[in-house]
JSON list of C-alpha atoms in Angstrom, two decimals:
[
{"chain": "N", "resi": 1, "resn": "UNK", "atom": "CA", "xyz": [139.31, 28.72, -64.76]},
{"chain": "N", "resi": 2, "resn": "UNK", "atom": "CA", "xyz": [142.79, 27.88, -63.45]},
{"chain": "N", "resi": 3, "resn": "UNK", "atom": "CA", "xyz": [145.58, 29.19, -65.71]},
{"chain": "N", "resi": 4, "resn": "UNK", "atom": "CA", "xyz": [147.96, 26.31, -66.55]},
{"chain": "N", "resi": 5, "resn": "UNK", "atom": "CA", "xyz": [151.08, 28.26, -65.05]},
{"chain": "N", "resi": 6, "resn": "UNK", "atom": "CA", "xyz": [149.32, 29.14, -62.10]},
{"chain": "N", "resi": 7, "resn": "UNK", "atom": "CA", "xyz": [148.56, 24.63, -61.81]},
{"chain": "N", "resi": 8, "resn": "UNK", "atom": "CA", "xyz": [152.09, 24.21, -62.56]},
{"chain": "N", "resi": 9, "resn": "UNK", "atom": "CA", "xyz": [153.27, 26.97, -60.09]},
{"chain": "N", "resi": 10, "resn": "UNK", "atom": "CA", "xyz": [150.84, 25.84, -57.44]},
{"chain": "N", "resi": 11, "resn": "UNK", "atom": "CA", "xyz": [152.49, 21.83, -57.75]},
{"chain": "N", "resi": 12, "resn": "UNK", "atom": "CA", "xyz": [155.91, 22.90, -57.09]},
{"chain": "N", "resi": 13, "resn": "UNK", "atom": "CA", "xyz": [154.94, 24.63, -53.81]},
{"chain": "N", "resi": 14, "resn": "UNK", "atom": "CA", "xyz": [152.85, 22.62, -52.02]},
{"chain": "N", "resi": 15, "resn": "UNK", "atom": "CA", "xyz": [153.44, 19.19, -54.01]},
{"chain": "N", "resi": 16, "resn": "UNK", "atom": "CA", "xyz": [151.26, 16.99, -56.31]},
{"chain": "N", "resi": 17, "resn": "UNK", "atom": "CA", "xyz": [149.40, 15.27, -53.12]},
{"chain": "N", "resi": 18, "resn": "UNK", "atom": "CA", "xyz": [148.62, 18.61, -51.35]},
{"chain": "N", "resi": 19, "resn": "UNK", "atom": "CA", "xyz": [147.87, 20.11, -54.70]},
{"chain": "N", "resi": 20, "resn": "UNK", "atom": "CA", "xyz": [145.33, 17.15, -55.26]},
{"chain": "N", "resi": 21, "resn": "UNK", "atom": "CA", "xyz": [143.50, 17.35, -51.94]},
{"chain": "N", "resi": 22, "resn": "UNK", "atom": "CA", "xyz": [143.08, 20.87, -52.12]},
{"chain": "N", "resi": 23, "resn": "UNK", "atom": "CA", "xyz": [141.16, 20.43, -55.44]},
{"chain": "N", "resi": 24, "resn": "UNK", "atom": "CA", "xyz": [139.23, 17.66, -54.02]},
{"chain": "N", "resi": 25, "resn": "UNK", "atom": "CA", "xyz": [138.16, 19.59, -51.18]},
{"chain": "N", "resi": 26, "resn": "UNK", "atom": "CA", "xyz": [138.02, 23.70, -51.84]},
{"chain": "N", "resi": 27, "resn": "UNK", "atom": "CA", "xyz": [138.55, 23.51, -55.57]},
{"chain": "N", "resi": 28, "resn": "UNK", "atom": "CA", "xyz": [141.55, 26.11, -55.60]},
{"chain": "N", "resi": 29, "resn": "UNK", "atom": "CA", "xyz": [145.03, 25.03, -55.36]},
{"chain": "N", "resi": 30, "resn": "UNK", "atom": "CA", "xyz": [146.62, 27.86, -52.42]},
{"chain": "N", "resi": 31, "resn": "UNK", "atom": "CA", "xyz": [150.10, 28.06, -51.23]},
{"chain": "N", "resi": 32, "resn": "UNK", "atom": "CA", "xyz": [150.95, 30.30, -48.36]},
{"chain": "N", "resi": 33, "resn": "UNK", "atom": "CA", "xyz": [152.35, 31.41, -44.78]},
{"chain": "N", "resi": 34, "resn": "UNK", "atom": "CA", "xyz": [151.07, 29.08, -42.11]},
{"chain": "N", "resi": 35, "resn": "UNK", "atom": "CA", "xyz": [149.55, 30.90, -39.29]},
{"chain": "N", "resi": 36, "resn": "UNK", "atom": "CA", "xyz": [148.16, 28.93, -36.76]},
{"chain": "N", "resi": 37, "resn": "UNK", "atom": "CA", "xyz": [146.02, 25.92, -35.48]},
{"chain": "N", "resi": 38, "resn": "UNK", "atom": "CA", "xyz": [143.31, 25.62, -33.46]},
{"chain": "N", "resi": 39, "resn": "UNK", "atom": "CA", "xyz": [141.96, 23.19, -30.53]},
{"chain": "N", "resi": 40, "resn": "UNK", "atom": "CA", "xyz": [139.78, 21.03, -33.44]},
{"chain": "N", "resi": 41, "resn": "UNK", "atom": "CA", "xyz": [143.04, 20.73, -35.52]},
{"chain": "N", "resi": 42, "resn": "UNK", "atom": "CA", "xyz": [142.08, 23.42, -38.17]},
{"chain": "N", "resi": 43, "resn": "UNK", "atom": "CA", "xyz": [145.25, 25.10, -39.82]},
{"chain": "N", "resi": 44, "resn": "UNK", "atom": "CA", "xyz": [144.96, 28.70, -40.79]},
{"chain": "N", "resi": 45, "resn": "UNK", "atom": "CA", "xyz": [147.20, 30.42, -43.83]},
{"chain": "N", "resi": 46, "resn": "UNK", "atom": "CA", "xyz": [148.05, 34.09, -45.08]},
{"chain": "N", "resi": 47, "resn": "UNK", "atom": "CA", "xyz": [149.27, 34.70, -48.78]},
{"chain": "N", "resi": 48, "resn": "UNK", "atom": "CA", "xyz": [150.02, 38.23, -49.20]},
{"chain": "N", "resi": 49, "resn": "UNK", "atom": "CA", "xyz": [151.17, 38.22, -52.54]},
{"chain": "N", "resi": 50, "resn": "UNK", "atom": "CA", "xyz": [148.41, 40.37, -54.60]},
{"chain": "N", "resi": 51, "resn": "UNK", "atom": "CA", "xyz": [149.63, 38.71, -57.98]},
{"chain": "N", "resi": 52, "resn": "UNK", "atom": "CA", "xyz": [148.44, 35.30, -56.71]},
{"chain": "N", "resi": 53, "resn": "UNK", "atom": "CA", "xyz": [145.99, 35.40, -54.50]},
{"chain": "N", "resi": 54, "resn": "UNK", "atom": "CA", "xyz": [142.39, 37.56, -55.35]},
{"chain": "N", "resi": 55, "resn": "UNK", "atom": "CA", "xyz": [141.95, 40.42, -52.75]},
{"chain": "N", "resi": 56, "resn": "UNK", "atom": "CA", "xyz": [139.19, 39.26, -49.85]},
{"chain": "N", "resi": 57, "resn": "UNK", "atom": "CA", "xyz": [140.90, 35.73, -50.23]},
{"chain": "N", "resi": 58, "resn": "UNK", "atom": "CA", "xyz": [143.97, 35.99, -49.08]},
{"chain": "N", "resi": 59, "resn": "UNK", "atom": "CA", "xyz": [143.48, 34.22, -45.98]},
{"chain": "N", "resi": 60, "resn": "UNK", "atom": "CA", "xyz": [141.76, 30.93, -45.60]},
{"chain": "N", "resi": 61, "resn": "UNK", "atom": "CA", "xyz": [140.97, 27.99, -43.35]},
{"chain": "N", "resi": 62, "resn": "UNK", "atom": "CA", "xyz": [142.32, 24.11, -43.92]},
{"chain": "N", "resi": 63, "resn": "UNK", "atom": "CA", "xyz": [139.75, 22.30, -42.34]},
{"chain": "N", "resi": 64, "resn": "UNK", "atom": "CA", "xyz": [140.26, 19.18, -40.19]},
{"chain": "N", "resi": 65, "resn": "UNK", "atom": "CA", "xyz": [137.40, 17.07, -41.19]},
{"chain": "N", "resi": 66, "resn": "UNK", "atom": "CA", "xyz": [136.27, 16.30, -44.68]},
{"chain": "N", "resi": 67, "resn": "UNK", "atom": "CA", "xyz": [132.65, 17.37, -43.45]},
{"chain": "N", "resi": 68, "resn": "UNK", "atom": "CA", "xyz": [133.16, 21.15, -42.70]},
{"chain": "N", "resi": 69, "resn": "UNK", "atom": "CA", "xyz": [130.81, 23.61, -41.61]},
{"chain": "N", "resi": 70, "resn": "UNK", "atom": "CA", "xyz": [131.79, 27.52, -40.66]},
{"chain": "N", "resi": 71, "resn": "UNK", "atom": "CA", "xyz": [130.41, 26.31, -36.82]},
{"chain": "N", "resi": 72, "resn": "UNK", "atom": "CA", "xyz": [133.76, 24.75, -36.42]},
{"chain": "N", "resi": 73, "resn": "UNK", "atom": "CA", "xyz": [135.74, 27.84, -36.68]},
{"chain": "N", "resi": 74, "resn": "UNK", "atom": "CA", "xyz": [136.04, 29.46, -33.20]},
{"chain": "N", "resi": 75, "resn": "UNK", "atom": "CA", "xyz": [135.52, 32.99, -32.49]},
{"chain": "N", "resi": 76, "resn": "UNK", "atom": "CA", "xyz": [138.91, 34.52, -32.51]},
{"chain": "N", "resi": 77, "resn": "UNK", "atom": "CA", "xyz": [140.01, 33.05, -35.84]},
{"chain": "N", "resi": 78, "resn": "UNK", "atom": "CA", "xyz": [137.00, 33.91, -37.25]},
{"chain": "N", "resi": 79, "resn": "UNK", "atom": "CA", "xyz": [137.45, 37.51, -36.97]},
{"chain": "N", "resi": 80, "resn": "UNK", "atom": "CA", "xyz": [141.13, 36.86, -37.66]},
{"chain": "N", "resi": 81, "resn": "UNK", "atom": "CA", "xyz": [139.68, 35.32, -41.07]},
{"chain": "N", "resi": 82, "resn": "UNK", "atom": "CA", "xyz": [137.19, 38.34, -41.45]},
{"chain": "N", "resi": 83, "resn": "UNK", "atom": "CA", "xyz": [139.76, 41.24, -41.40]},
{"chain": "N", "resi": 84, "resn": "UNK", "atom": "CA", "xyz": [138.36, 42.39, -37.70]},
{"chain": "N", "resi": 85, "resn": "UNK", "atom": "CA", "xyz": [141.65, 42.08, -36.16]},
{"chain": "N", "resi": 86, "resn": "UNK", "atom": "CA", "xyz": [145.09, 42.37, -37.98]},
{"chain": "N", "resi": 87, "resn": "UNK", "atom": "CA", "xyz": [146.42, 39.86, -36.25]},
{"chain": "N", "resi": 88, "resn": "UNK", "atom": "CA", "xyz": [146.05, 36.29, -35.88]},
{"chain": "N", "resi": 89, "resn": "UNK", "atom": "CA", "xyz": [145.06, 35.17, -32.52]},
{"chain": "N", "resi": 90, "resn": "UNK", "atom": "CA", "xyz": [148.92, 33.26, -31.92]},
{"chain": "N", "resi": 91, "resn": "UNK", "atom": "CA", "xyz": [150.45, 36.70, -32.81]},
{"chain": "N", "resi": 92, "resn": "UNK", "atom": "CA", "xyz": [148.38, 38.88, -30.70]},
{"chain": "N", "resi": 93, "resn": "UNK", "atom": "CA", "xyz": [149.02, 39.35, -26.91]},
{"chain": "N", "resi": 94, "resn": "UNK", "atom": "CA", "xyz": [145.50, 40.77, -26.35]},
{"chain": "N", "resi": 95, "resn": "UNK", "atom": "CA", "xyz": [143.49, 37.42, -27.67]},
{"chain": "N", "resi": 96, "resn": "UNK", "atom": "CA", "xyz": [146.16, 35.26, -25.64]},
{"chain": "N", "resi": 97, "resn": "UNK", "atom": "CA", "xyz": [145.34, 37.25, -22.23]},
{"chain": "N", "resi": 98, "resn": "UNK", "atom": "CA", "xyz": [141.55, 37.66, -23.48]},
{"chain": "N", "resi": 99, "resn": "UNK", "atom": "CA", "xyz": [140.10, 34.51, -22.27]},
{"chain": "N", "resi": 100, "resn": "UNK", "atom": "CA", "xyz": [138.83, 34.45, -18.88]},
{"chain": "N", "resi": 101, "resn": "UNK", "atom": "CA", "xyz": [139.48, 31.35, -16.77]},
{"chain": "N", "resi": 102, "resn": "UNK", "atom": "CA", "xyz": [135.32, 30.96, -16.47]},
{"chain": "N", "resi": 103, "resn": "UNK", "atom": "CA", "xyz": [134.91, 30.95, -20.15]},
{"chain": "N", "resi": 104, "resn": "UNK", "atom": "CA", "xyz": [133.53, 27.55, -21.64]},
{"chain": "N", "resi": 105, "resn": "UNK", "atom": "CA", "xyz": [135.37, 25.73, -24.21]},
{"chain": "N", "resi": 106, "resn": "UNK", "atom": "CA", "xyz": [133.68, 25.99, -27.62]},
{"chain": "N", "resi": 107, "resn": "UNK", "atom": "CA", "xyz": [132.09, 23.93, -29.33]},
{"chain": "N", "resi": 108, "resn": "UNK", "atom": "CA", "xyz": [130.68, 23.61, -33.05]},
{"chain": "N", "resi": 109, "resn": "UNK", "atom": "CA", "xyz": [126.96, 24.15, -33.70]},
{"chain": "N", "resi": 110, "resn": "UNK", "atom": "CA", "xyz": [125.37, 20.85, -33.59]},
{"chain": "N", "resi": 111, "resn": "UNK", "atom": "CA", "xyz": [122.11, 21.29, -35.16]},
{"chain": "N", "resi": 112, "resn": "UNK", "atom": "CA", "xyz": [120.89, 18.76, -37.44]},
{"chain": "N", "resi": 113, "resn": "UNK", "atom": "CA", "xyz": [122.82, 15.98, -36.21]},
{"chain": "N", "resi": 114, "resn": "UNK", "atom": "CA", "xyz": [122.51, 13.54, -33.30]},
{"chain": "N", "resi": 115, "resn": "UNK", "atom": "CA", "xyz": [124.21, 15.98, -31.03]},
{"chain": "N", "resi": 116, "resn": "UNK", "atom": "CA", "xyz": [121.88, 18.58, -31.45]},
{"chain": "N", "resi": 117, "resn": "UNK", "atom": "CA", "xyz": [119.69, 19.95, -28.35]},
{"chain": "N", "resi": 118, "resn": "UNK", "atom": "CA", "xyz": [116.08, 18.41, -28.23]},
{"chain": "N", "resi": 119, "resn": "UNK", "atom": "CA", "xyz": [113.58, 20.22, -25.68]},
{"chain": "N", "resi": 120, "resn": "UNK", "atom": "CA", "xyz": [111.17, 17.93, -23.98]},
{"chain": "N", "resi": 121, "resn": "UNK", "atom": "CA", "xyz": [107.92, 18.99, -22.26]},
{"chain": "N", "resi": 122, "resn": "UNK", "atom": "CA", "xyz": [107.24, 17.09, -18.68]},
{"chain": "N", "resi": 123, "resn": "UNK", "atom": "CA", "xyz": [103.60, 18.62, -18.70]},
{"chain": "N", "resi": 124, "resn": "UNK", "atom": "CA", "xyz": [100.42, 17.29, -19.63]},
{"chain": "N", "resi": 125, "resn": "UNK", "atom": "CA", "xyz": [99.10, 18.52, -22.78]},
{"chain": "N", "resi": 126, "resn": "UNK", "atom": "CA", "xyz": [95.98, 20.98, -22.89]},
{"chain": "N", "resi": 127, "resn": "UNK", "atom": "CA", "xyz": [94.53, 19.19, -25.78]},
{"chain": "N", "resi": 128, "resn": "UNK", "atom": "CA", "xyz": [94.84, 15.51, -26.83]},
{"chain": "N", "resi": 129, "resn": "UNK", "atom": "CA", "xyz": [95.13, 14.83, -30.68]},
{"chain": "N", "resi": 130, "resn": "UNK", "atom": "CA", "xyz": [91.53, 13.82, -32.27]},
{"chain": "N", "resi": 131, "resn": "UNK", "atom": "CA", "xyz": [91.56, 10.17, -33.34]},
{"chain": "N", "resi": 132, "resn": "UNK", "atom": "CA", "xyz": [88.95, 9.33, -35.74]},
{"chain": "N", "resi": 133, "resn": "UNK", "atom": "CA", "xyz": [86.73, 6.05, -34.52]},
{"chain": "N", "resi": 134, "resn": "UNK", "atom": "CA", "xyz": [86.36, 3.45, -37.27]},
{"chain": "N", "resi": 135, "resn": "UNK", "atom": "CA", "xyz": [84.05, 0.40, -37.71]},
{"chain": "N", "resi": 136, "resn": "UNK", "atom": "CA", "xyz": [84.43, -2.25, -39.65]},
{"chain": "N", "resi": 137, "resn": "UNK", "atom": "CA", "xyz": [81.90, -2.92, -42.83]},
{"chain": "N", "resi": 138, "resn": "UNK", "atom": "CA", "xyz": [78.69, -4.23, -42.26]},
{"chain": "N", "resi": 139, "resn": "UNK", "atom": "CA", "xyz": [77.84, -2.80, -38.42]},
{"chain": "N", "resi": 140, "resn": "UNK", "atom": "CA", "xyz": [75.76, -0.20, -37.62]},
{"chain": "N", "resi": 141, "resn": "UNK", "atom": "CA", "xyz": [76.97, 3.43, -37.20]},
{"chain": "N", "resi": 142, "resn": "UNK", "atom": "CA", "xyz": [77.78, 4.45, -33.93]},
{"chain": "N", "resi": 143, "resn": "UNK", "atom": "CA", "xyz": [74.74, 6.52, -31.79]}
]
């Protein structure tokens, strides 16, 4: 449960809109350092401050699209995110020069929607499916 002057503190920061869509969509009302962005339009924020934010949530994603999934947060923020590098991937120089120029761009996992990779089979089957045979009432059984 949200203390009321940690509502009221939270409103003056960010402002009663931001306040509201944060609510909407994480359910916690967060104020703190913008970081970065990333190629789907995900912002990224830091809040130090141990008397407002709980340790082990202190950093956090915004995410672009109302329909969010952790498949659409690339590989360097998400150890960024996950406390396996200190710094952010626009602050360090060694994620900026790490991508090669033969590296493909990323893209979110796109299982279980339309997008999603379906295998088909070009080869005869080695069994065909059993189909019952039916008659209609009143004819003789087949031999």
């Amino acid at each position: 449960m949200v203390s009321l002057a940690r509502t009221i503190r939270s409103i003056r920061r960010v402002g009663l809109r931001e306040w509201w869509r944060q609510m909407q969509y994480i359910g916690d009302a967060k104020s703190g350092r913008f970081v970065g962005q990333d190629q789907f339009g995900n912002r990224y924020y830091e809040n130090l401050n141990p008397e407002e934010e709980i340790p082990g949530r202190h950093r956090w994603v915004d995410y672009a699209q109302h329909d969010f999934n952790a498949t659409q947060v690339p590989a360097e923020w998400h150890s960024w995110i996950h406390h396996i590098r200190k710094d952010p991937p626009t602050e360090d120089r060694v994620m900026q020069n790490l991508s090669p120029p033969w590296k493909a761009p990323w893209v979110e996992n796109l299982t279980g929607t339309r997008g999603a990779y379906r295998a088909y089979n070009t080869t005869k089957p080695k069994y065909e499916a059993w189909e019952p045979k039916s008659i209609s009432r009143g004819e003789s059984s087949p031999p």
